[in-house]
Tab-separated table of C-alpha atoms in Angstrom:
chain	number	residue	atom	x	y	z
A	1	ASN	CA	61.380	87.978	23.685
A	2	THR	CA	59.915	83.640	23.721
A	3	CYS	CA	59.183	84.206	19.485
A	4	ALA	CA	62.894	84.960	19.289
A	5	TYR	CA	63.621	82.086	20.768
A	6	THR	CA	63.117	79.995	17.954
A	7	CYS	CA	64.645	82.140	14.794
A	8	ILE	CA	67.671	80.376	13.254
A	9	ARG	CA	70.451	82.142	14.421
A	10	THR	CA	73.137	82.842	11.788
A	11	ASP	CA	75.399	82.494	15.450
A	12	LYS	CA	75.076	79.164	16.014
A	13	THR	CA	77.866	77.651	16.401
A	14	LYS	CA	79.499	80.376	19.675
A	15	LYS	CA	76.257	81.086	20.473
A	16	LYS	CA	73.773	79.503	22.853
A	17	ARG	CA	70.022	81.091	23.989
A	18	PRO	CA	69.815	83.093	26.569
A	19	ILE	CA	69.804	80.588	30.135
A	20	VAL	CA	66.937	82.092	33.209
A	21	CYS	CA	68.050	80.447	36.157
A	22	GLU	CA	66.202	79.934	39.610
A	23	HIS	CA	66.368	78.519	42.282
A	24	GLY	CA	63.479	77.853	45.582
A	25	HIS	CA	61.288	79.018	44.225
A	26	LEU	CA	59.218	75.512	45.936
A	27	THR	CA	58.724	76.452	49.386
A	28	ALA	CA	57.952	72.675	49.939
A	29	SER	CA	60.790	70.850	48.735
A	30	HIS	CA	64.332	70.223	49.999
A	31	GLY	CA	65.409	72.573	46.795
A	32	SER	CA	63.822	73.864	43.480
A	33	SER	CA	64.937	75.396	40.449
A	34	ARG	CA	63.755	76.565	37.644
A	35	PHE	CA	64.934	76.645	34.845
A	36	SER	CA	65.420	78.214	30.666
A	37	MET	CA	67.617	77.548	27.644
A	38	GLY	CA	65.328	79.930	25.171
A	39	ALA	CA	61.444	78.320	25.077
A	40	THR	CA	62.426	75.187	26.777
A	41	THR	CA	62.010	75.896	30.449
A	42	VAL	CA	61.746	73.281	33.404
A	43	ASP	CA	60.834	73.024	37.327
A	44	VAL	CA	62.124	70.503	38.622
A	45	SER	CA	61.663	70.738	42.897
A	46	ILE	CA	63.819	67.249	45.021
A	47	TYR	CA	62.952	65.941	48.155
A	48	GLY	CA	64.983	64.014	51.116
A	49	PRO	CA	66.824	62.467	52.173
A	50	VAL	CA	63.750	60.447	53.322
A	51	GLU	CA	62.737	56.985	54.442
A	52	ASP	CA	60.825	55.978	51.660
A	53	LEU	CA	59.718	51.757	51.589
A	54	GLU	CA	57.448	52.031	48.888
A	55	ASN	CA	61.011	53.088	46.234
A	56	PHE	CA	62.615	51.764	48.268
A	57	ASP	CA	65.411	49.511	46.725
A	58	SER	CA	66.372	46.190	49.087
A	59	SER	CA	69.801	45.427	46.319
A	60	LYS	CA	71.449	48.828	47.459
A	61	ILE	CA	71.395	48.756	51.521
A	62	ASP	CA	74.484	50.792	51.793
A	63	ARG	CA	73.015	54.096	50.091
A	64	ALA	CA	71.005	56.060	48.564
A	65	HIS	CA	67.625	55.362	46.013
A	66	LEU	CA	67.059	58.257	43.609
A	67	CYS	CA	63.784	57.664	42.505
A	68	VAL	CA	63.515	60.031	39.841
A	69	ASN	CA	59.469	61.197	37.962
A	70	VAL	CA	59.545	63.417	35.022
A	71	VAL	CA	56.258	65.887	34.424
A	72	SER	CA	55.280	66.501	30.813
A	73	ILE	CA	53.199	69.283	30.083
A	74	ASN	CA	50.818	66.750	27.416
A	75	SER	CA	50.484	64.768	31.072
A	76	GLN	CA	47.177	65.183	31.234
A	77	LYS	CA	46.506	63.163	27.940
A	78	LYS	CA	47.643	59.801	29.695
A	79	LYS	CA	44.364	59.527	31.629
A	80	LYS	CA	42.239	60.028	29.049
A	81	LYS	CA	41.118	56.421	27.492
A	82	ILE	CA	41.526	57.495	23.387
A	83	LYS	CA	45.572	56.367	23.115
A	84	THR	CA	46.903	58.387	20.237
A	85	ILE	CA	50.870	57.821	18.742
A	86	LYS	CA	52.215	61.300	20.335
A	87	THR	CA	51.030	60.783	24.103
A	88	LEU	CA	52.953	56.753	23.784
A	89	ASN	CA	56.025	58.823	22.114
A	90	LYS	CA	55.581	60.992	25.102
A	91	ALA	CA	55.733	58.586	28.084
A	92	GLY	CA	58.618	57.760	25.954
A	93	LEU	CA	60.449	59.999	25.885
A	94	ASP	CA	59.461	61.088	29.445
A	95	THR	CA	60.745	57.312	30.826
A	96	TYR	CA	63.984	58.050	28.735
A	97	ILE	CA	64.567	61.805	30.933
A	98	GLU	CA	63.717	59.928	34.580
A	99	HIS	CA	67.224	56.984	32.878
A	100	GLU	CA	69.353	59.132	31.148
A	101	VAL	CA	69.074	61.251	34.468
A	102	GLY	CA	70.059	59.180	37.145
A	103	THR	CA	72.354	57.823	35.271
A	104	ALA	CA	73.882	61.569	35.361
A	105	PHE	CA	73.473	61.788	39.005
A	106	GLU	CA	73.961	58.403	40.822
A	107	ASN	CA	78.389	58.896	39.974
A	108	ILE	CA	77.700	62.978	40.849
A	109	ILE	CA	75.589	62.431	44.533
A	110	LEU	CA	76.910	61.332	47.226
A	111	LEU	CA	74.756	58.191	48.059
A	112	GLN	CA	77.382	56.359	50.380
A	113	LYS	CA	76.434	59.934	52.687
A	114	TYR	CA	72.212	57.916	52.946
A	115	PRO	CA	71.907	54.604	53.363
A	116	GLN	CA	68.782	53.410	53.057
A	117	THR	CA	67.092	55.919	51.878
A	118	THR	CA	65.363	57.878	48.994
A	119	ILE	CA	66.402	60.519	47.022
A	120	HIS	CA	63.214	62.136	45.043
A	121	ILE	CA	63.766	63.581	41.956
A	122	LYS	CA	60.478	65.337	40.363
A	123	ILE	CA	61.085	67.313	37.316
A	124	ASN	CA	57.785	68.769	35.782
A	125	VAL	CA	58.713	70.090	32.045
A	126	LEU	CA	56.971	73.601	31.993
A	127	SER	CA	57.465	74.208	27.980
A	128	THR	CA	59.386	72.555	24.980
A	129	ASP	CA	61.864	74.378	22.263
A	130	GLY	CA	64.944	71.957	21.259
A	131	SER	CA	67.689	71.266	23.591
A	132	LEU	CA	65.047	68.846	26.653
A	133	LEU	CA	68.274	66.960	27.853
A	134	SER	CA	70.542	69.420	28.868
A	135	CYS	CA	67.675	72.241	30.686
A	136	VAL	CA	67.063	69.172	32.821
A	137	LEU	CA	70.370	68.321	33.808
A	138	ASN	CA	71.361	71.767	34.587
A	139	ALA	CA	67.861	72.531	36.607
A	140	VAL	CA	68.453	68.835	38.816
A	141	SER	CA	72.104	70.667	39.473
A	142	VAL	CA	70.699	74.123	40.427
A	143	ALA	CA	68.064	71.797	42.424
A	144	LEU	CA	70.382	69.568	44.235
A	145	LEU	CA	72.530	73.038	45.352
A	146	ASP	CA	70.037	74.061	46.228
A	147	SER	CA	69.104	71.023	48.734
A	148	GLY	CA	72.197	70.987	50.076
A	149	ILE	CA	72.155	67.350	49.309
A	150	ASP	CA	76.599	66.471	49.221
A	151	CYS	CA	77.785	65.900	45.662
A	152	LYS	CA	80.973	65.187	44.865
A	153	THR	CA	81.053	68.706	41.847
A	154	LEU	CA	79.034	70.308	40.108
A	155	LEU	CA	77.115	69.330	37.124
A	156	SER	CA	76.209	71.424	33.386
A	157	SER	CA	75.716	70.189	29.928
A	158	VAL	CA	74.650	71.725	26.829
A	159	CYS	CA	73.571	70.343	24.226
A	160	VAL	CA	75.706	69.640	19.840
A	161	GLY	CA	74.683	69.098	17.019
A	162	TYR	CA	76.046	68.686	13.323
A	163	CYS	CA	73.765	69.186	9.810
A	164	ASN	CA	75.339	70.312	6.275
A	165	GLN	CA	75.903	73.924	6.245
A	166	LEU	CA	73.622	74.030	2.849
A	167	ASP	CA	71.165	72.728	5.008
A	168	TYR	CA	71.362	74.636	7.474
A	169	LEU	CA	71.479	77.662	5.055
A	170	GLN	CA	68.021	76.443	3.308
A	171	ASN	CA	66.329	76.021	6.720
A	172	GLY	CA	63.347	78.812	6.899
A	173	THR	CA	63.915	80.380	3.886
A	174	GLU	CA	63.293	77.196	0.979
A	175	SER	CA	59.575	75.274	0.663
A	176	LYS	CA	59.508	71.697	2.447
A	177	SER	CA	59.799	69.553	-1.270
A	178	GLN	CA	63.471	71.770	-1.891
A	179	THR	CA	64.705	71.403	1.009
A	180	THR	CA	64.045	68.017	0.961
A	181	GLU	CA	65.891	67.785	-3.416
A	182	MET	CA	69.350	68.857	-0.998
A	183	GLN	CA	69.053	65.617	1.222
A	184	ASP	CA	70.806	64.030	-1.251
A	185	VAL	CA	73.848	66.689	-1.019
A	186	LYS	CA	74.279	66.003	2.828
A	187	ASP	CA	75.835	62.154	1.868
A	188	THR	CA	78.204	63.284	-0.789
A	189	ASN	CA	79.539	67.074	0.702
A	190	THR	CA	82.774	66.916	2.148
A	191	GLU	CA	83.431	66.734	5.713
A	192	GLU	CA	83.945	70.362	5.775
A	193	ALA	CA	80.763	71.516	4.226
A	194	GLN	CA	79.469	70.090	7.943
A	195	MET	CA	78.225	72.833	10.588
A	196	LEU	CA	78.190	72.638	14.490
A	197	LEU	CA	74.759	73.569	15.871
A	198	PHE	CA	74.382	75.262	20.509
A	199	ASP	CA	71.704	74.162	21.817
A	200	PRO	CA	69.000	73.594	18.455
A	201	THR	CA	64.926	73.925	18.926
A	202	GLU	CA	62.712	71.915	17.995
A	203	ARG	CA	62.907	73.275	14.352
A	204	GLU	CA	66.464	72.956	13.874
A	205	ASN	CA	66.283	69.017	15.013
A	206	SER	CA	64.712	68.516	11.417
A	207	ILE	CA	67.749	69.196	9.522
A	208	LEU	CA	70.373	67.995	12.475
A	209	HIS	CA	72.382	65.267	11.531
A	210	SER	CA	73.225	64.042	14.569
A	211	LEU	CA	72.045	65.377	17.965
A	212	CYS	CA	74.860	65.061	21.108
A	213	THR	CA	73.879	65.987	24.842
A	214	ILE	CA	76.750	66.287	26.352
A	215	ALA	CA	77.216	67.242	30.927
A	216	TYR	CA	81.351	68.089	31.813
A	217	SER	CA	81.668	68.232	35.612
A	218	THR	CA	84.207	69.962	37.372
A	219	LYS	CA	87.813	68.477	38.183
A	220	LEU	CA	88.379	67.387	41.714
A	221	GLY	CA	91.414	68.419	42.493
A	222	ASP	CA	91.605	72.035	40.539
A	223	LYS	CA	88.773	73.950	39.733
A	224	ASN	CA	89.829	75.952	36.761
A	225	ASP	CA	89.942	72.120	35.264
A	226	MET	CA	87.024	69.822	33.930
A	227	GLU	CA	86.112	66.107	32.549
A	228	LEU	CA	83.576	64.630	30.852
A	229	SER	CA	81.053	63.310	32.896
A	230	TYR	CA	78.133	61.777	30.896
A	231	CYS	CA	77.755	61.224	26.159
A	232	ASP	CA	74.671	60.790	24.682
A	233	ILE	CA	75.067	60.907	20.992
A	234	LYS	CA	72.548	60.362	18.575
A	235	GLY	CA	73.277	59.342	14.751
A	236	LYS	CA	76.624	58.861	13.948
A	237	VAL	CA	79.771	61.236	14.742
A	238	ASN	CA	83.010	60.671	13.378
A	239	MET	CA	86.667	60.344	16.098
A	240	LYS	CA	88.001	63.968	14.956
A	241	SER	CA	83.539	65.619	14.621
A	242	LEU	CA	83.353	63.814	18.186
A	243	GLN	CA	86.746	65.536	19.387
A	244	GLN	CA	85.891	69.289	17.894
A	245	LEU	CA	82.451	68.921	19.997
A	246	LEU	CA	84.076	67.768	23.294
A	247	LEU	CA	86.339	69.844	22.751
A	248	TYR	CA	83.428	73.345	22.290
A	249	SER	CA	81.170	71.811	25.218
A	250	LYS	CA	84.633	71.920	27.463
A	251	SER	CA	83.885	75.133	26.433
A	252	ALA	CA	80.114	75.195	26.852
A	253	CYS	CA	79.842	73.521	29.906
A	254	LEU	CA	82.280	76.197	31.372
A	255	THR	CA	80.365	78.903	30.422
A	256	THR	CA	77.229	77.740	31.876
A	257	GLN	CA	78.727	76.151	34.969
A	258	PHE	CA	80.263	79.858	35.514
A	259	PHE	CA	76.573	81.321	34.685
A	260	ILE	CA	74.716	78.740	37.645
A	261	LYS	CA	77.693	79.912	40.005
A	262	LYS	CA	77.747	84.040	39.879
A	263	HIS	CA	73.740	82.937	39.904
A	264	PHE	CA	74.285	81.503	43.680
A	265	VAL	CA	76.420	83.635	44.873
A	266	GLN	CA	74.097	86.665	44.071
A	267	SER	CA	71.123	85.354	45.676
A	268	PHE	CA	73.145	85.121	48.737
A	269	LYS	CA	74.620	88.497	49.062
A	270	ALA	CA	70.140	89.013	48.739
A	271	LEU	CA	69.650	90.062	45.701
A	272	PRO	CA	66.451	88.755	44.048
A	273	THR	CA	67.325	84.484	42.541
A	274	ILE	CA	66.113	84.833	38.956
A	275	TYR	CA	69.665	85.322	37.007
A	276	VAL	CA	69.161	86.641	33.340
A	277	SER	CA	72.087	86.261	31.053
A	278	LYS	CA	72.935	87.356	27.947
A	279	ASP	CA	73.724	85.433	25.013
A	280	LEU	CA	76.566	83.581	26.230
A	281	ASP	CA	80.321	83.400	23.553
A	282	ASP	CA	80.939	80.115	24.089
A	283	ALA	CA	83.450	79.513	21.661
């Protein structure tokens, strides 16, 4: 139920929203996936490696060039002559995601195996309700597996945020004026009053004072261990909180990676290529 995904959950410190994963549904591409985390849904299609003189990077002739393109649900607004603030912000978000995806997967894909070629990664944001970048990273990982492009390891991502516990308890139950009054308490509360939220929604983002998108990959030589591959932090996080955040994020990414692998195992057994998870316990 899409409506249920946007509700405040009382177990957010241990649970993520349900995940839906599908691959190979776009037959015109070399690899494709559809990944959903709650009400956030992303389509990814991969074309290549192909010879592409238009997007060819002459400074990297010894490796493939990654060309990432994001098409959001509001892309039609960009074609209008009237430019609104919302449209400009959306365009900035698309550019940001394109850059972050390229940064995250430059060290994952074996680009040296495909010199003087271009790998096109096209991302279509169908719907968004928080944790968009994390959903995109997971979708690209699944699409790469479907495409057969050689990669060093498998990447899985999770979005984690910190908020004040009192703000979280009030969110959705108090008025905006009462919530605003609580902002002063956030600065004076002790560190023990901070709450760790996994996979936050758009509504929950409004009460977060820091938001982190973390990605782990399988450690080379040890498939049971994972290493940090990508980290994007917005806001302020002290060192002690960061260590706790990375510890829980590693467990969450391991769960997500297990889900992706299970999805592919099921599909190889000639079962339907859509696999739906229950609420995932990450702690």
